[in-house]
Short mmCIF file of C-alpha atoms in Angstrom, two decimals:
data_model
loop_
_atom_site.label_atom_id
_atom_site.label_comp_id
_atom_site.label_asym_id
_atom_site.label_seq_id
_atom_site.Cartn_x
_atom_site.Cartn_y
_atom_site.Cartn_z
CA ILE A 25 19.74 -8.87 19.36
CA ASN A 26 19.32 -11.68 21.93
CA ALA A 27 18.94 -10.60 25.10
CA GLY A 28 19.50 -14.05 26.54
CA SER A 29 19.43 -17.92 25.89
CA VAL A 30 17.80 -21.23 26.68
CA LEU A 31 19.54 -23.70 29.11
CA PRO A 32 18.34 -27.16 27.95
CA THR A 33 17.49 -29.39 30.93
CA SER A 34 16.35 -33.17 31.55
CA ALA A 35 12.66 -31.68 32.26
CA CYS A 36 12.47 -28.74 29.95
CA ASP A 37 14.20 -25.87 28.44
CA VAL A 38 14.86 -22.98 30.91
CA PRO A 39 14.93 -19.50 29.07
CA VAL A 40 17.80 -17.27 30.90
CA SER A 41 17.58 -13.35 30.16
CA PHE A 42 19.93 -10.85 31.64
CA ASN A 43 18.78 -7.57 33.10
CA THR A 44 21.72 -5.31 33.69
CA LYS A 45 22.83 -1.77 32.83
CA MET A 46 25.61 -0.85 30.42
CA HIS A 47 27.98 1.77 31.78
CA LYS A 48 30.38 1.67 28.93
CA ILE A 49 30.04 2.18 24.92
CA ASP A 50 32.52 -0.75 24.65
CA VAL A 51 30.20 -3.29 26.31
CA LEU A 52 27.32 -1.96 23.76
CA SER A 53 29.62 -2.41 20.98
CA LEU A 54 30.37 -6.26 21.89
CA LEU A 55 26.51 -7.20 22.35
CA PRO A 56 25.88 -10.43 20.15
CA VAL A 57 24.09 -10.17 17.05
CA ASN A 58 22.59 -13.05 15.54
CA ASN A 59 23.29 -13.18 12.20
CA ASP A 60 22.44 -16.46 10.00
CA ASN A 61 23.12 -18.81 13.23
CA SER A 62 26.26 -17.17 14.13
CA PHE A 63 26.60 -14.34 16.60
CA ILE A 64 28.71 -11.36 15.61
CA PRO A 65 29.42 -8.32 17.71
CA LEU A 66 27.32 -5.31 16.92
CA SER A 67 30.25 -3.04 16.50
CA ALA A 68 30.46 -5.40 12.91
CA PHE A 69 27.24 -3.87 11.81
CA SER A 70 27.37 -0.36 13.20
CA SER A 71 29.44 2.13 14.83
CA VAL A 72 28.24 2.96 18.11
CA SER A 73 29.75 6.05 19.78
CA LYS A 74 28.86 8.87 22.35
CA LYS A 75 29.76 12.47 22.20
CA ILE A 76 30.51 13.67 25.42
CA ARG A 77 28.59 17.25 26.49
CA LYS A 78 30.73 19.90 26.92
CA ASP A 79 30.36 22.11 30.17
CA ASN A 80 29.49 25.52 27.93
CA GLU A 81 27.48 23.59 25.43
CA ILE A 82 23.64 24.40 25.03
CA VAL A 83 21.35 22.03 23.23
CA ARG A 84 17.79 23.29 23.15
CA LEU A 85 14.65 22.47 21.35
CA ASP A 86 11.62 24.65 21.39
CA GLY A 87 13.47 26.53 24.05
CA LYS A 88 13.71 23.33 26.30
CA GLU A 89 17.02 21.53 27.01
CA CYS A 90 17.35 18.35 25.11
CA VAL A 91 19.59 15.60 24.50
CA THR A 92 19.82 14.41 20.80
CA LEU A 93 19.88 11.11 19.08
CA SER A 94 20.85 10.06 15.94
CA VAL A 95 20.11 6.64 14.78
CA LYS A 96 21.62 5.75 11.05
CA THR A 97 20.76 2.81 9.24
CA ALA A 98 23.27 0.30 8.00
CA SER A 99 23.76 0.04 4.22
CA LEU A 100 21.82 -3.55 4.33
CA GLY A 101 19.55 -2.38 7.04
CA ASN A 102 15.74 -1.78 6.99
CA SER A 103 15.32 1.83 7.30
CA ILE A 104 11.16 1.18 7.88
CA SER A 105 11.51 -1.67 10.20
CA ILE A 106 14.32 0.13 12.43
CA SER A 107 12.08 3.46 12.23
CA SER A 108 8.88 1.38 13.73
CA GLN A 109 10.99 -0.14 16.24
CA CYS A 110 12.64 3.33 17.56
CA ILE A 111 9.18 4.68 17.76
CA LYS A 112 7.79 1.72 19.64
CA ILE A 113 10.92 1.74 22.20
CA LEU A 114 10.16 5.66 22.87
CA ASN A 115 6.31 5.01 23.53
CA SER A 116 6.98 1.95 25.41
CA LYS A 117 8.91 4.31 28.15
CA ASN A 118 6.38 5.95 30.19
CA ASN A 119 8.53 9.09 30.94
CA LEU A 120 9.47 9.48 27.39
CA LYS A 121 5.79 9.29 25.81
CA ASN A 122 5.16 13.00 25.25
CA SER A 123 8.78 14.20 25.89
CA PHE A 124 10.24 13.36 22.60
CA ILE A 125 10.32 15.11 19.32
CA VAL A 126 11.14 13.17 15.88
CA LEU A 127 12.91 16.04 13.63
CA TYR A 128 13.30 13.52 10.34
CA ASP A 129 12.43 9.97 10.09
CA THR A 130 13.80 8.42 6.94
CA GLY A 131 12.03 5.17 7.70
CA GLN A 132 8.53 7.00 7.48
CA GLU A 133 9.50 8.97 4.41
CA LEU A 134 10.48 5.75 2.66
CA LYS A 135 7.27 4.24 3.83
CA SER A 136 5.08 6.86 2.56
CA LEU A 137 7.05 6.84 -0.84
CA LEU A 138 6.53 3.19 -0.95
CA LEU A 139 2.87 3.24 -0.55
CA GLN A 140 2.68 6.04 -3.38
CA THR A 141 4.29 3.53 -5.78
CA PHE A 142 2.33 0.64 -4.89
CA LYS A 143 -0.64 3.07 -5.71
CA ALA A 144 0.72 4.13 -8.81
CA LEU A 145 1.38 -0.05 -9.68
CA PHE A 146 -2.43 -0.60 -8.74
CA ILE A 147 -3.37 2.36 -10.94
CA SER A 148 -1.36 1.13 -13.76
CA LEU A 149 -2.72 -2.40 -13.38
CA PHE A 150 -6.36 -1.31 -12.90
CA SER A 151 -5.87 0.95 -16.31
CA ILE A 152 -5.00 -2.03 -18.13
CA ILE A 153 -7.87 -3.92 -16.90
CA LEU A 154 -10.27 -0.95 -18.03
CA ILE A 155 -8.66 -0.90 -21.27
CA VAL A 156 -8.41 -4.75 -22.42
CA PRO A 157 -12.32 -5.22 -22.91
CA LEU A 158 -12.40 -2.32 -25.47
CA PHE A 159 -10.26 -4.43 -27.92
CA PHE A 160 -10.94 -8.09 -26.86
CA ASN A 161 -14.50 -8.88 -26.16
CA SER A 162 -13.92 -12.39 -24.68
CA VAL A 163 -14.13 -13.22 -20.98
CA LYS A 164 -11.62 -15.93 -21.19
CA LYS A 165 -8.99 -13.70 -23.17
CA VAL A 166 -9.26 -10.81 -20.84
CA ILE A 167 -9.06 -13.03 -17.58
CA LEU A 168 -5.78 -14.79 -19.31
CA ILE A 169 -4.32 -11.23 -19.97
CA ILE A 170 -4.71 -9.87 -16.38
CA GLY A 171 -3.71 -13.49 -14.80
CA PHE A 172 -0.44 -13.44 -16.85
CA LEU A 173 0.24 -9.80 -16.00
CA LEU A 174 -0.21 -10.71 -12.36
CA LEU A 175 1.96 -13.67 -12.87
CA ASN A 176 4.64 -11.57 -14.68
CA VAL A 177 4.89 -9.29 -11.77
CA SER A 178 5.40 -12.00 -9.29
CA TRP A 179 7.89 -13.66 -10.93
CA SER A 180 10.07 -10.61 -11.79
CA ILE A 181 10.13 -10.14 -7.75
CA GLY A 182 10.92 -13.43 -7.38
CA PHE A 183 13.93 -13.31 -9.78
CA MET A 184 14.91 -10.09 -8.31
CA LYS A 185 14.93 -11.54 -4.90
CA MET A 186 17.17 -14.45 -6.10
CA PHE A 187 19.65 -11.78 -7.44
CA SER A 188 19.65 -10.07 -3.81
CA ILE A 189 17.59 -6.91 -5.24
CA THR A 190 15.14 -5.58 -2.60
CA LEU A 191 11.55 -4.34 -3.35
CA ASN A 192 11.98 -0.65 -3.00
CA GLN A 193 10.82 2.63 -4.61
CA ASN A 194 13.14 2.05 -7.72
CA SER A 195 12.49 -1.54 -8.47
CA LEU A 196 8.71 -0.98 -7.76
CA SER A 197 8.70 1.95 -10.04
CA GLY A 198 10.63 -0.13 -12.79
CA ILE A 199 7.71 -2.57 -12.36
CA THR A 200 5.18 -0.19 -13.02
CA ILE A 201 6.78 1.33 -15.95
CA ALA A 202 7.14 -2.15 -17.47
CA LEU A 203 3.44 -3.31 -17.35
CA GLY A 204 2.62 -1.45 -20.31
CA LEU A 205 5.60 -2.93 -22.42
CA VAL A 206 5.10 -6.40 -21.45
CA SER A 207 1.43 -6.37 -22.02
CA ASP A 208 2.07 -5.88 -25.69
CA SER A 209 3.03 -9.31 -26.18
CA PHE A 210 0.05 -10.90 -24.55
CA PHE A 211 -1.98 -8.43 -27.01
CA ILE A 212 -0.26 -9.43 -30.22
CA LEU A 213 -0.75 -13.22 -29.34
CA VAL A 214 -4.63 -12.38 -28.56
CA ASN A 215 -4.87 -10.47 -31.79
CA ALA A 216 -3.10 -13.20 -33.81
CA SER A 217 -5.60 -15.66 -32.71
CA SER A 218 -8.93 -14.00 -32.83
CA ASP A 219 -9.91 -15.09 -36.09
CA ALA A 220 -8.57 -18.59 -36.00
CA ASP A 221 -11.48 -20.69 -37.24
CA SER A 222 -9.48 -24.24 -36.38
CA TYR A 223 -6.58 -25.25 -34.05
CA PHE A 224 -4.47 -25.82 -36.96
CA VAL A 225 -4.64 -22.13 -38.37
CA PHE A 226 -4.28 -20.95 -34.43
CA GLN A 227 -0.71 -22.84 -34.28
CA LYS A 228 -0.01 -21.14 -37.43
CA GLN A 229 -0.68 -17.73 -36.71
CA ILE A 230 0.92 -17.89 -33.15
CA LYS A 231 4.26 -19.18 -35.13
CA SER A 232 3.96 -16.27 -37.28
CA VAL A 233 4.18 -13.72 -34.53
CA ILE A 234 6.51 -15.53 -31.85
CA PRO A 235 9.67 -14.19 -33.64
CA GLN A 236 8.24 -10.59 -33.55
CA ILE A 237 7.52 -10.85 -29.73
CA ILE A 238 11.34 -12.51 -29.47
CA SER A 239 12.78 -9.82 -31.47
CA SER A 240 10.70 -6.88 -29.87
CA SER A 241 11.81 -8.03 -26.57
CA VAL A 242 15.61 -8.56 -27.24
CA THR A 243 15.71 -4.79 -28.50
CA THR A 244 13.70 -3.37 -25.64
CA ILE A 245 16.41 -5.31 -23.18
CA LEU A 246 19.39 -3.87 -25.23
CA VAL A 247 17.90 -0.15 -25.26
CA LEU A 248 17.85 -0.55 -21.04
CA ILE A 249 21.83 -1.41 -21.23
CA PRO A 250 22.90 1.94 -21.40
CA LEU A 251 20.81 3.06 -18.53
CA TYR A 252 22.58 0.50 -16.27
CA PHE A 253 25.68 2.45 -16.20
CA LEU A 254 24.02 5.95 -15.96
CA ASP A 255 23.60 5.29 -11.94
CA SER A 256 26.01 7.96 -11.09
CA GLN A 257 23.94 10.78 -13.30
CA ILE A 258 20.84 9.84 -12.48
CA PRO A 259 20.43 7.80 -8.67
CA GLY A 260 18.35 4.85 -8.78
CA ILE A 261 18.37 4.21 -12.92
CA LYS A 262 19.96 1.01 -12.36
CA ILE A 263 17.63 -0.59 -10.45
CA ILE A 264 14.94 0.53 -12.42
CA SER A 265 16.40 -0.58 -15.73
CA ILE A 266 16.95 -3.91 -14.01
CA SER A 267 13.78 -4.30 -12.91
CA ILE A 268 12.21 -3.45 -16.30
CA GLY A 269 14.69 -5.96 -17.73
CA PHE A 270 13.34 -8.60 -15.46
CA MET A 271 9.47 -7.91 -16.15
CA ILE A 272 10.59 -8.07 -20.12
CA ILE A 273 12.30 -11.40 -19.62
CA CYS A 274 9.72 -12.99 -17.59
CA SER A 275 7.30 -11.61 -20.16
CA LEU A 276 8.98 -12.86 -22.91
CA ILE A 277 8.88 -16.83 -21.01
CA LEU A 278 5.32 -16.51 -20.28
CA SER A 279 4.15 -15.17 -23.59
CA VAL A 280 6.08 -17.67 -25.62
CA ILE A 281 5.82 -20.76 -23.55
CA PHE A 282 2.48 -20.89 -21.54
CA PHE A 283 0.36 -18.22 -22.48
CA PRO A 284 -0.33 -20.01 -26.28
CA VAL A 285 -1.46 -23.12 -24.20
CA PHE A 286 -4.18 -21.32 -22.74
CA LEU A 287 -5.33 -19.34 -25.47
CA TYR A 288 -7.14 -21.08 -27.94
CA GLU A 289 -11.10 -21.41 -28.01
CA LYS A 290 -14.00 -21.83 -30.66
CA SER A 291 -16.28 -19.85 -28.86
CA SER A 292 -16.60 -17.81 -25.50
CA ALA A 293 -18.88 -15.45 -23.47
CA LYS A 294 -18.87 -12.00 -24.40
CA ILE A 295 -18.16 -9.30 -21.78
CA ILE A 296 -20.02 -6.37 -23.77
CA PRO A 297 -22.84 -6.48 -26.18
CA GLU A 298 -21.45 -7.29 -29.67
CA CYS A 299 -23.34 -4.34 -31.11
CA PHE A 300 -21.48 -1.70 -28.57
CA PHE A 301 -17.98 -3.40 -28.95
CA SER A 302 -18.50 -3.33 -32.70
CA PHE A 303 -19.23 0.18 -32.64
CA ILE A 304 -16.16 0.91 -30.41
CA GLU A 305 -13.88 -1.33 -32.82
CA LYS A 306 -14.89 0.64 -35.60
CA ASN A 307 -14.43 4.25 -34.43
CA ILE A 308 -11.05 2.89 -32.99
CA ASN A 309 -9.97 1.75 -36.50
CA ARG A 310 -11.32 5.16 -38.12
CA ILE A 311 -9.21 7.02 -35.59
CA SER A 312 -5.92 4.88 -36.06
CA VAL A 313 -6.28 4.92 -40.05
CA SER A 314 -7.04 9.03 -40.04
CA SER A 315 -3.92 9.46 -37.77
CA SER A 316 -1.79 7.48 -39.98
CA LEU A 317 -2.83 9.22 -43.17
CA ILE A 318 -2.42 12.59 -41.66
CA SER A 319 1.14 11.53 -40.85
CA ILE A 320 1.84 10.14 -43.97
CA ARG A 321 0.84 13.39 -45.71
CA PHE A 322 2.66 15.80 -43.39
CA CYS A 323 6.02 13.43 -43.80
CA ASN A 324 8.79 15.99 -42.96
CA LEU A 325 6.87 17.37 -40.08
CA SER A 326 6.32 13.96 -38.62
CA LYS A 327 10.03 13.04 -38.83
CA ILE A 328 10.79 16.40 -37.44
CA LEU A 329 8.47 15.73 -34.42
CA TYR A 330 9.66 12.13 -34.20
CA LEU A 331 13.49 13.86 -33.52
CA LEU A 332 12.20 16.20 -31.37
CA PHE A 333 10.26 13.47 -29.08
CA SER A 334 13.41 11.20 -29.26
CA ILE A 335 15.75 13.88 -27.72
CA ILE A 336 13.73 15.20 -25.32
CA PRO A 337 13.62 12.45 -22.67
CA LEU A 338 17.50 12.31 -23.15
CA ILE A 339 17.68 16.09 -22.01
CA ILE A 340 15.29 15.33 -19.04
CA PHE A 341 17.05 12.22 -17.60
CA VAL A 342 20.80 12.92 -18.33
CA PHE A 343 21.06 16.97 -18.17
CA ILE A 344 18.39 17.88 -15.27
CA GLY A 345 19.66 14.54 -13.32
CA LYS A 346 15.88 13.96 -11.89
CA ASN A 347 15.83 11.07 -9.54
CA LEU A 348 13.32 9.16 -7.50
CA ASN A 349 15.15 9.42 -4.15
CA VAL A 350 13.54 10.68 -1.05
CA ASP A 351 12.96 14.41 -0.94
CA LYS A 352 14.23 15.28 2.64
CA ASN A 353 11.91 18.45 2.98
CA LEU A 354 12.43 19.15 6.71
CA ASN A 355 9.98 21.27 8.64
CA VAL A 356 12.90 21.95 10.85
CA LEU A 357 15.11 25.41 11.20
CA PHE A 358 18.47 25.02 12.19
CA CYS A 359 20.14 28.17 13.14
CA SER A 360 23.82 29.34 14.43
CA VAL A 361 24.49 32.44 16.61
CA GLU A 362 27.89 33.48 17.56
CA PHE A 363 29.19 35.29 20.79
CA ASN A 364 32.06 36.56 21.84
CA THR A 365 34.75 34.15 23.71
CA ASP A 366 33.81 35.90 27.17
CA VAL A 367 30.21 35.46 27.36
CA THR A 368 29.38 32.35 29.71
CA ALA A 369 26.69 29.84 28.61
CA GLU A 370 24.44 30.83 31.52
CA TYR A 371 24.30 34.43 29.87
CA ILE A 372 23.44 33.23 26.50
CA ASP A 373 20.63 30.68 27.84
CA ASN A 374 19.02 33.47 29.80
CA SER A 375 19.10 35.69 26.61
#
């Protein structure tokens, strides 16, 4: 909200500000708000109202007389920014510094939730960084995978911004979930090129896996389509599915067009000693083969477990209705006491 303006003169621009008190709610509603180089009244963005205190009405907080103020964010408003500005204004007034109590702050709750989501995103990325060297003992390939994963995240955030999708707890959760999905494309390409002894063989092996990556990405996106329409049953799932979809699309573009260009190498520096890497690779292959043989041996049991694990997520997300909304756990006790109509407010206050 602009408190004033600038008057251009021949010598310099003179800033003009207004220092006055508003005696009516109508004046506050007409305050000009700068919206993309045009001024719109405040009433177009928010409803401004005042509830007159009745003569016999008593408002107490911790036994002290008080005035309640409720600030609600508009649909396109930034709750975190509004929360910070409200606290800043209250702290700037010397007579209000130690005399106000915040009952509930949505902005601070959202800020805390976003920090937790950023933490989960960092942990997911850090886990991938730790796991990659166990499968690919090449400094260049590990750096490429990590770099393209970071690029994938930044591209997805940029595309979501183009489509007016804000970076909130739901979109960040989708990006965190998708990190494990999109890394598979890069792993497949690295694995396909690991034993290429010439550039011709490298091209041939890359071309053989590209259709697999495309089909896998398309089928994953198709699976997300039903989730897009479940937002009424599971609040937030729409944005989560959209962010996962953007991550997969960006991963497909990066892995098919750009990633193979940097991948080929005749020799590279090793991250861990070759003998230690061979030991890890040998045990991983042994565990994988043993697990496959056990699954084949108990074929019917494996099918039953597969069906159960396919149904359980549907039950959890659809019927339970778990969501990622802010949990409004208030440390405030609201109570109501009814008195006879002939009892005065002074008597109730003193009792």
